[in-house]
Short mmCIF file of C-alpha atoms and ligand atoms in Angstrom, two decimals:
data_model
loop_
_atom_site.label_atom_id
_atom_site.label_comp_id
_atom_site.label_asym_id
_atom_site.label_seq_id
_atom_site.Cartn_x
_atom_site.Cartn_y
_atom_site.Cartn_z
CA MET A 246 -15.32 -0.30 -29.70
CA GLN A 247 -12.54 1.54 -27.97
CA LYS A 248 -9.26 1.76 -29.84
CA LEU A 249 -6.61 0.03 -27.72
CA ALA A 250 -2.87 0.60 -27.63
CA PRO A 251 -0.87 -2.62 -28.14
CA TYR A 252 0.57 -2.43 -24.60
CA SER A 253 -2.83 -2.07 -22.94
CA ALA A 254 -4.90 -4.98 -21.56
CA HIS A 255 -6.96 -6.72 -24.22
CA SER A 256 -10.07 -8.46 -22.95
CA GLU A 257 -9.79 -11.40 -25.34
CA GLN A 258 -6.21 -12.07 -24.15
CA SER A 259 -7.18 -12.11 -20.47
CA LYS A 260 -5.43 -14.68 -18.32
CA GLY A 261 -8.89 -15.76 -17.28
CA ARG A 262 -10.89 -16.39 -14.12
CA LEU A 263 -10.26 -18.71 -11.16
CA TYR A 264 -13.33 -20.73 -12.17
CA LYS A 265 -13.81 -21.19 -15.88
CA GLU A 266 -16.94 -19.60 -17.33
CA SER A 267 -18.23 -19.10 -20.84
CA SER A 268 -17.59 -15.67 -22.36
CA PRO A 269 -20.25 -13.00 -21.88
CA THR A 270 -22.51 -12.44 -24.87
CA TYR A 271 -22.68 -8.70 -25.41
CA ARG A 272 -19.99 -7.52 -23.05
CA SER A 273 -16.24 -7.80 -22.79
CA GLU A 274 -14.72 -9.78 -19.91
CA PHE A 275 -13.74 -6.55 -18.15
CA GLN A 276 -17.20 -5.03 -18.56
CA ARG A 277 -18.53 -8.13 -16.86
CA ASP A 278 -16.06 -7.63 -14.01
CA ARG A 279 -17.16 -4.01 -13.61
CA ASP A 280 -20.82 -5.05 -13.57
CA ARG A 281 -20.20 -7.76 -10.97
CA ILE A 282 -18.41 -5.27 -8.74
CA ILE A 283 -21.28 -2.77 -8.92
CA HIS A 284 -23.79 -5.50 -8.01
CA SER A 285 -21.78 -6.72 -5.01
CA ALA A 286 -22.80 -6.08 -1.40
CA ALA A 287 -19.29 -4.86 -0.58
CA PHE A 288 -19.70 -2.10 -3.17
CA ARG A 289 -22.96 -0.89 -1.61
CA ARG A 290 -21.28 -0.75 1.79
CA LEU A 291 -18.77 1.81 0.50
CA GLU A 292 -21.51 4.40 0.84
CA TYR A 293 -21.28 4.17 4.62
CA LYS A 294 -17.52 3.88 4.98
CA THR A 295 -15.12 6.79 5.13
CA GLN A 296 -11.48 7.60 4.72
CA VAL A 297 -10.74 10.61 6.93
CA PHE A 298 -14.06 11.95 8.10
CA VAL A 299 -16.72 9.81 9.68
CA ASN A 300 -19.95 9.23 7.87
CA HIS A 301 -22.26 11.23 10.13
CA GLU A 302 -20.21 14.44 10.00
CA GLY A 303 -22.08 15.93 7.07
CA ASP A 304 -23.77 15.15 3.80
CA LEU A 305 -21.15 16.79 1.59
CA PHE A 306 -18.08 14.84 2.66
CA ARG A 307 -16.65 12.10 0.51
CA THR A 308 -17.45 8.54 1.38
CA ARG A 309 -15.52 5.58 0.03
CA LEU A 310 -18.25 5.23 -2.58
CA THR A 311 -17.94 8.76 -3.95
CA HIS A 312 -14.16 8.48 -3.63
CA SER A 313 -14.19 5.31 -5.76
CA ILE A 314 -16.39 7.02 -8.36
CA GLU A 315 -13.99 9.99 -8.48
CA VAL A 316 -11.04 7.62 -8.92
CA ALA A 317 -12.91 5.90 -11.76
CA GLN A 318 -13.69 9.27 -13.38
CA ILE A 319 -10.08 10.47 -13.30
CA ALA A 320 -8.65 7.12 -14.36
CA ARG A 321 -11.13 6.59 -17.20
CA SER A 322 -10.47 10.02 -18.71
CA ILE A 323 -6.77 9.23 -18.78
CA ALA A 324 -7.33 5.67 -20.04
CA ARG A 325 -9.43 6.91 -22.92
CA GLU A 326 -6.88 9.52 -23.91
CA MET A 327 -4.01 7.02 -23.76
CA ASP A 328 -5.85 4.13 -25.40
CA PHE A 329 -5.67 1.94 -22.31
CA ASN A 330 -8.54 -0.40 -21.57
CA GLU A 331 -11.22 1.84 -20.08
CA ASP A 332 -13.44 -1.02 -18.86
CA LEU A 333 -10.61 -2.65 -16.94
CA THR A 334 -9.58 0.73 -15.54
CA GLU A 335 -13.11 1.33 -14.32
CA ALA A 336 -13.41 -2.14 -12.79
CA ILE A 337 -10.18 -1.76 -10.82
CA SER A 338 -11.10 1.76 -9.69
CA LEU A 339 -14.52 0.76 -8.40
CA ALA A 340 -13.11 -2.29 -6.59
CA HIS A 341 -9.91 -0.81 -5.17
CA ASP A 342 -11.31 0.02 -1.72
CA LEU A 343 -13.74 -2.90 -1.22
CA GLY A 344 -11.66 -4.43 1.57
CA HIS A 345 -11.41 -1.36 3.76
CA THR A 346 -12.45 -1.56 7.39
CA PRO A 347 -14.81 0.95 8.95
CA PHE A 348 -13.23 4.27 10.11
CA GLY A 349 -10.53 4.58 7.49
CA HIS A 350 -6.86 4.23 8.22
CA SER A 351 -7.16 3.96 11.98
CA GLY A 352 -9.66 1.11 11.62
CA GLN A 353 -7.29 -0.76 9.39
CA ASP A 354 -4.24 -0.17 11.61
CA THR A 355 -6.19 -1.34 14.65
CA LEU A 356 -7.44 -4.49 12.97
CA ASN A 357 -3.92 -5.20 11.77
CA ALA A 358 -2.63 -4.83 15.34
CA CYS A 359 -5.41 -7.13 16.66
CA MET A 360 -4.47 -9.71 14.01
CA LYS A 361 -0.73 -9.51 14.73
CA ASP A 362 -0.45 -13.11 15.95
CA PHE A 363 -2.93 -14.41 13.39
CA GLY A 364 -1.42 -13.40 10.06
CA GLY A 365 -2.16 -9.66 10.18
CA PHE A 366 -4.66 -7.63 8.21
CA GLU A 367 -3.90 -5.92 4.88
CA HIS A 368 -6.65 -3.93 3.23
CA ASN A 369 -5.53 -4.64 -0.35
CA LEU A 370 -5.47 -8.32 0.36
CA GLN A 371 -8.88 -7.99 2.01
CA SER A 372 -10.28 -6.38 -1.15
CA LEU A 373 -9.09 -9.43 -3.07
CA ARG A 374 -10.55 -11.74 -0.41
CA MET A 375 -13.84 -9.93 -0.77
CA VAL A 376 -14.09 -10.59 -4.51
CA ASP A 377 -12.46 -14.06 -4.43
CA GLN A 378 -14.20 -15.53 -1.40
CA LEU A 379 -16.47 -13.45 0.78
CA GLU A 380 -19.13 -12.29 -1.67
CA GLN A 381 -21.73 -15.00 -2.01
CA LYS A 382 -23.70 -14.62 -5.18
CA TYR A 383 -23.18 -17.56 -7.47
CA ALA A 384 -24.20 -21.20 -7.31
CA GLU A 385 -20.99 -22.55 -8.73
CA PHE A 386 -18.24 -20.63 -6.98
CA PRO A 387 -17.50 -18.42 -4.00
CA GLY A 388 -16.78 -14.73 -4.58
CA ILE A 389 -17.52 -13.01 -7.88
CA ASN A 390 -14.85 -14.76 -9.95
CA LEU A 391 -13.17 -11.77 -11.58
CA THR A 392 -10.49 -11.92 -14.28
CA PHE A 393 -6.82 -12.11 -13.42
CA GLU A 394 -6.30 -8.54 -14.70
CA THR A 395 -8.87 -6.99 -12.36
CA ARG A 396 -7.58 -9.03 -9.41
CA GLU A 397 -4.00 -8.04 -10.25
CA GLY A 398 -5.10 -4.38 -10.14
CA ILE A 399 -6.93 -4.77 -6.84
CA LEU A 400 -3.86 -6.26 -5.17
CA LYS A 401 -1.83 -3.07 -5.12
CA HIS A 402 0.47 -4.14 -2.31
CA CYS A 403 1.02 -7.43 -0.60
CA SER A 404 3.52 -8.80 1.89
CA LYS A 405 5.77 -11.60 0.62
CA LYS A 406 4.38 -13.93 3.26
CA ASN A 407 0.82 -13.55 2.00
CA ALA A 408 1.83 -13.40 -1.67
CA ARG A 409 3.08 -17.00 -1.44
CA ASP A 410 -0.46 -18.27 -0.86
CA LEU A 411 -2.01 -16.36 -3.74
CA GLY A 412 -0.78 -18.20 -6.81
CA ASP A 413 -0.28 -16.24 -10.03
CA VAL A 414 -1.67 -12.97 -8.70
CA GLY A 415 0.92 -12.91 -5.89
CA GLN A 416 3.85 -13.71 -8.18
CA ARG A 417 5.04 -10.18 -8.82
CA PHE A 418 5.50 -9.48 -5.11
CA LEU A 419 7.90 -12.41 -4.92
CA GLU A 420 9.74 -12.08 -8.21
CA GLY A 421 9.43 -8.37 -8.94
CA GLY A 422 7.53 -6.97 -11.91
CA GLN A 423 4.79 -4.50 -12.59
CA PRO A 424 1.03 -4.79 -13.01
CA SER A 425 -0.81 -3.68 -16.18
CA LEU A 426 -0.83 -0.01 -17.17
CA GLU A 427 -4.50 0.11 -16.19
CA ALA A 428 -3.55 -0.97 -12.64
CA GLN A 429 -0.67 1.51 -12.49
CA LEU A 430 -3.04 4.23 -13.67
CA THR A 431 -5.70 3.47 -11.07
CA ASN A 432 -3.10 3.62 -8.36
CA ILE A 433 -2.06 7.16 -9.32
CA ALA A 434 -5.66 8.27 -9.95
CA ASP A 435 -6.39 7.14 -6.38
CA SER A 436 -3.86 9.57 -4.95
CA ILE A 437 -4.89 12.41 -7.29
CA ALA A 438 -8.47 11.91 -6.10
CA TYR A 439 -7.83 11.75 -2.38
CA ASN A 440 -5.26 14.53 -2.18
CA ASN A 441 -7.65 16.88 -3.89
CA HIS A 442 -10.86 15.85 -2.17
CA ASP A 443 -9.17 15.92 1.21
CA VAL A 444 -8.15 19.52 0.50
CA ASP A 445 -11.76 20.23 -0.41
CA ASP A 446 -13.30 18.39 2.55
CA GLY A 447 -10.65 19.76 4.94
CA LEU A 448 -11.54 23.31 3.95
CA ARG A 449 -15.25 22.54 4.16
CA CYS A 450 -15.04 21.44 7.78
CA GLU A 451 -12.55 24.23 8.57
CA LEU A 452 -9.81 21.99 9.87
CA ILE A 453 -7.44 23.65 7.41
CA THR A 454 -7.52 27.12 5.84
CA VAL A 455 -6.78 28.61 2.43
CA GLU A 456 -3.94 30.65 4.01
CA GLN A 457 -2.29 27.46 5.28
CA LEU A 458 -2.74 25.73 1.94
CA ARG A 459 -1.00 28.58 0.17
CA GLU A 460 2.19 27.23 1.75
CA THR A 461 2.01 24.34 -0.71
CA ARG A 462 3.21 24.91 -4.27
CA LEU A 463 0.45 22.86 -5.90
CA PHE A 464 -2.36 24.84 -4.27
CA ALA A 465 -0.58 28.22 -4.31
CA ARG A 466 0.07 28.19 -8.06
CA GLN A 467 -3.54 27.42 -9.04
CA CYS A 468 -4.95 29.72 -6.38
CA GLU A 469 -2.85 32.58 -7.74
CA THR A 470 -4.11 31.96 -11.29
CA VAL A 471 -7.69 32.03 -10.04
CA SER A 472 -7.18 35.29 -8.08
CA LYS A 473 -5.63 36.94 -11.12
CA LEU A 474 -8.51 35.90 -13.37
CA TYR A 475 -11.25 36.57 -10.84
CA PRO A 476 -10.00 39.08 -8.22
CA GLN A 477 -13.46 39.34 -6.63
CA LEU A 478 -14.03 35.62 -6.24
CA ASP A 479 -13.89 34.10 -2.78
CA GLY A 480 -15.43 31.37 -0.64
CA ARG A 481 -16.58 28.11 -2.16
CA ARG A 482 -16.30 29.16 -5.78
CA MET A 483 -12.70 30.25 -5.33
CA ILE A 484 -11.89 26.91 -3.66
CA ASN A 485 -13.68 24.91 -6.35
CA GLU A 486 -11.96 26.82 -9.17
CA THR A 487 -8.60 26.11 -7.52
CA VAL A 488 -9.18 22.42 -6.81
CA ARG A 489 -10.45 21.65 -10.30
CA ARG A 490 -7.34 23.29 -11.75
CA MET A 491 -5.13 21.26 -9.42
CA ILE A 492 -6.73 18.02 -10.64
CA ASN A 493 -6.38 19.11 -14.24
CA HIS A 494 -2.73 20.08 -13.73
CA LEU A 495 -1.96 16.65 -12.24
CA VAL A 496 -3.84 14.77 -14.95
CA VAL A 497 -2.20 16.65 -17.83
CA ASP A 498 1.27 16.17 -16.32
CA LEU A 499 0.61 12.46 -15.81
CA ILE A 500 -0.51 11.97 -19.41
CA GLU A 501 2.40 13.89 -20.91
CA THR A 502 5.10 12.35 -18.74
CA SER A 503 3.78 8.80 -19.10
CA ARG A 504 3.31 9.12 -22.84
CA GLN A 505 6.99 9.98 -23.17
CA ALA A 506 8.02 7.18 -20.79
CA LEU A 507 6.04 4.64 -22.80
CA LEU A 508 7.65 5.82 -25.99
CA ASP A 509 11.16 5.68 -24.49
CA SER A 510 10.60 2.23 -23.00
CA GLY A 511 9.70 0.63 -26.32
CA VAL A 512 7.29 -1.82 -24.62
CA ARG A 513 5.13 -3.58 -27.19
CA ASP A 514 2.61 -5.53 -25.16
CA ILE A 515 1.27 -6.15 -21.67
CA ASP A 516 3.86 -8.82 -20.92
CA GLU A 517 6.64 -6.35 -21.61
CA VAL A 518 4.86 -3.83 -19.35
CA ARG A 519 4.78 -6.48 -16.61
CA SER A 520 8.41 -7.42 -16.93
CA TYR A 521 9.64 -3.82 -17.31
CA GLY A 522 11.89 -2.87 -14.40
CA ARG A 523 9.82 0.06 -13.17
CA PRO A 524 6.38 1.63 -13.49
CA LEU A 525 5.67 3.39 -16.78
CA LEU A 526 3.03 5.74 -15.48
CA MET A 527 4.36 8.69 -13.52
CA HIS A 528 4.37 12.40 -12.89
CA SER A 529 7.26 14.66 -13.90
CA ASP A 530 9.86 15.12 -11.16
CA GLU A 531 8.58 18.59 -10.38
CA VAL A 532 4.93 17.56 -10.04
CA ALA A 533 5.88 14.45 -8.07
CA LYS A 534 7.74 16.71 -5.63
CA ASP A 535 4.79 19.09 -5.36
CA SER A 536 2.35 16.21 -4.80
CA LEU A 537 4.52 14.84 -2.04
CA GLU A 538 4.61 18.27 -0.42
CA LEU A 539 0.80 18.43 -0.48
CA LYS A 540 0.58 14.92 0.93
CA GLN A 541 2.89 15.88 3.79
CA PHE A 542 0.89 19.04 4.39
CA LEU A 543 -2.31 17.02 4.69
CA ARG A 544 -0.68 14.53 6.99
CA GLN A 545 0.55 17.23 9.33
CA ASN A 546 -2.40 19.56 9.28
CA LEU A 547 -5.44 17.45 8.52
CA TYR A 548 -4.86 13.79 9.39
CA GLN A 549 -3.09 14.79 12.62
CA HIS A 550 -5.63 17.47 13.55
CA TYR A 551 -6.87 16.89 17.08
CA ARG A 552 -10.45 16.45 15.94
CA VAL A 553 -9.46 13.80 13.40
CA LEU A 554 -7.22 12.13 15.99
CA ARG A 555 -10.04 12.00 18.52
CA MET A 556 -12.18 10.14 16.01
CA SER A 557 -9.27 7.83 15.16
CA LYS A 558 -8.79 7.01 18.83
CA LYS A 559 -12.49 6.29 19.21
CA ALA A 560 -12.31 4.01 16.18
CA GLU A 561 -9.35 2.16 17.70
CA ARG A 562 -11.29 1.49 20.88
CA VAL A 563 -14.45 0.42 19.05
CA ILE A 564 -12.63 -2.02 16.78
CA SER A 565 -10.23 -3.54 19.28
CA LYS A 566 -12.90 -3.97 21.96
CA MET A 567 -15.21 -5.72 19.50
CA PHE A 568 -12.40 -7.91 18.24
CA HIS A 569 -11.44 -9.10 21.72
CA ALA A 570 -15.05 -9.62 22.79
CA PHE A 571 -15.66 -11.93 19.81
CA MET A 572 -12.38 -13.77 20.38
CA ASP A 573 -13.25 -14.31 24.07
CA ASP A 574 -16.52 -15.98 23.14
CA TYR A 575 -17.43 -16.51 19.49
CA ARG A 576 -21.03 -17.36 20.49
CA ILE A 577 -21.83 -13.63 20.64
CA LEU A 578 -21.16 -13.37 16.90
CA PRO A 579 -24.35 -13.37 14.76
CA THR A 580 -25.66 -16.90 14.21
CA GLN A 581 -24.52 -17.22 10.60
CA TYR A 582 -20.91 -17.05 11.79
CA HIS A 583 -21.32 -19.78 14.42
CA ALA A 584 -20.96 -22.88 12.31
CA LEU A 585 -17.90 -21.35 10.73
CA SER A 586 -16.47 -20.16 14.04
CA SER A 587 -17.11 -23.22 16.21
CA GLU A 588 -15.61 -25.39 13.52
CA MET A 589 -12.70 -23.04 13.29
CA ALA A 590 -12.23 -22.39 16.98
CA GLY A 591 -11.78 -26.13 17.42
CA ASP A 592 -9.38 -26.00 14.57
CA SER A 593 -7.16 -23.08 15.45
CA GLU A 594 -7.40 -19.72 17.07
CA SER A 595 -6.12 -17.94 14.00
CA ALA A 596 -8.90 -19.36 11.84
CA LEU A 597 -11.43 -17.94 14.30
CA ALA A 598 -9.55 -14.62 14.29
CA ARG A 599 -9.90 -14.54 10.50
CA VAL A 600 -13.68 -14.99 10.76
CA VAL A 601 -13.82 -12.15 13.28
CA ALA A 602 -11.60 -9.93 11.12
CA ASP A 603 -13.79 -10.59 8.07
CA TYR A 604 -16.89 -9.72 10.08
CA ILE A 605 -15.40 -6.49 11.44
CA ALA A 606 -13.78 -5.45 8.14
CA GLY A 607 -17.12 -5.80 6.38
CA MET A 608 -18.84 -3.38 8.77
CA THR A 609 -19.73 0.15 7.72
CA ASP A 610 -18.94 3.02 10.12
CA ARG A 611 -22.49 3.25 11.34
CA PHE A 612 -22.96 -0.51 11.66
CA ALA A 613 -19.76 -0.70 13.71
CA MET A 614 -21.01 1.98 16.10
CA THR A 615 -24.39 0.27 16.50
CA GLU A 616 -22.78 -3.13 17.01
CA TYR A 617 -20.42 -1.64 19.59
CA ARG A 618 -23.37 -0.25 21.56
CA ARG A 619 -25.19 -3.58 21.34
CA LEU A 620 -22.14 -5.35 22.74
CA PHE A 621 -21.14 -2.99 25.51
CA GLU A 622 -24.07 -0.82 26.59
CA PRO A 623 -26.33 -2.64 29.02
CA GLY A 624 -29.33 -0.47 28.14
CA GLU A 625 -29.05 -1.16 24.42
CA LEU A 626 -31.09 -3.81 22.58
CA THR A 627 -28.92 -6.74 21.57
MG1 MG B 704 -8.65 4.75 -2.50
#
């Protein structure tokens, strides 16, 4: 059994599941959540979804699946060191991207724009929708019926408008308050993972260079250490030595700064963490500044690179054209959506739009491209 700090999430004190179930026999409640997530269809789809690069660009680039595993690795190491609940941390990490559309950020922005008059589209909320409603695995309830604590962690952000319909899990977006330390941790581990793997992937596909990256303090400092220790080293091994040190630097700073913050705060349990006025997990001011600088560098030089933008524009066209085609005539949706859609179309246009958004959001990159061809290319099989 893992030793748990008093302010961490304790499985036996969970606020429970939407549908009451008996406790698992040889697992904790959070282990069961983690296992349910791994066995979900949405989790398997992460393999063919991407964040910045598109799936077919090369075998070595991160997918949302490997990204989620990296987030879980970073977050679990920290959780274990700080006596937070490692099972809950892992469950949140593996589930945090389940609601993402195909084609990363541009896919999500496009779907949100398409859904403007129908309640919008938020990927965090969609991740929650995935585990609460869209997965169909159990006889007695929709979704995979996770604990409050895992659902709280999945819902990283939420608009006030949507939070009102969510019951207890939406409460903190209306009244203020923080999620568990495990949720706060996963959130930061997410950005440690993607900043570093985007550096790595960006260098791999030569959209950015080591010389450019030396303009950022975070990269420059570790790169300098590596060159001093190994003056002959270059290429991949030099990059890998640098990136692993960057991750380590961020993790160590996070542990040390947060440990002090927890001590200073005097919080004694998870309720005090939730009602504390600000997050208790954080980087030092200096490292926070350096991380922000790296983030801005990536935005300018990688996410806005013309080759990335071309793909984003393509994604916009694919998603919005599909969305409008399905809205024009729901009968071209696959049969299993018909009952739902015809019922809903009679009901209201926004209910139909939600069915279409769920269908599109669930697509992987490659499925979306195939479906697009089936819809719009006359020579393609339907
Ligand atoms: Mg993520």
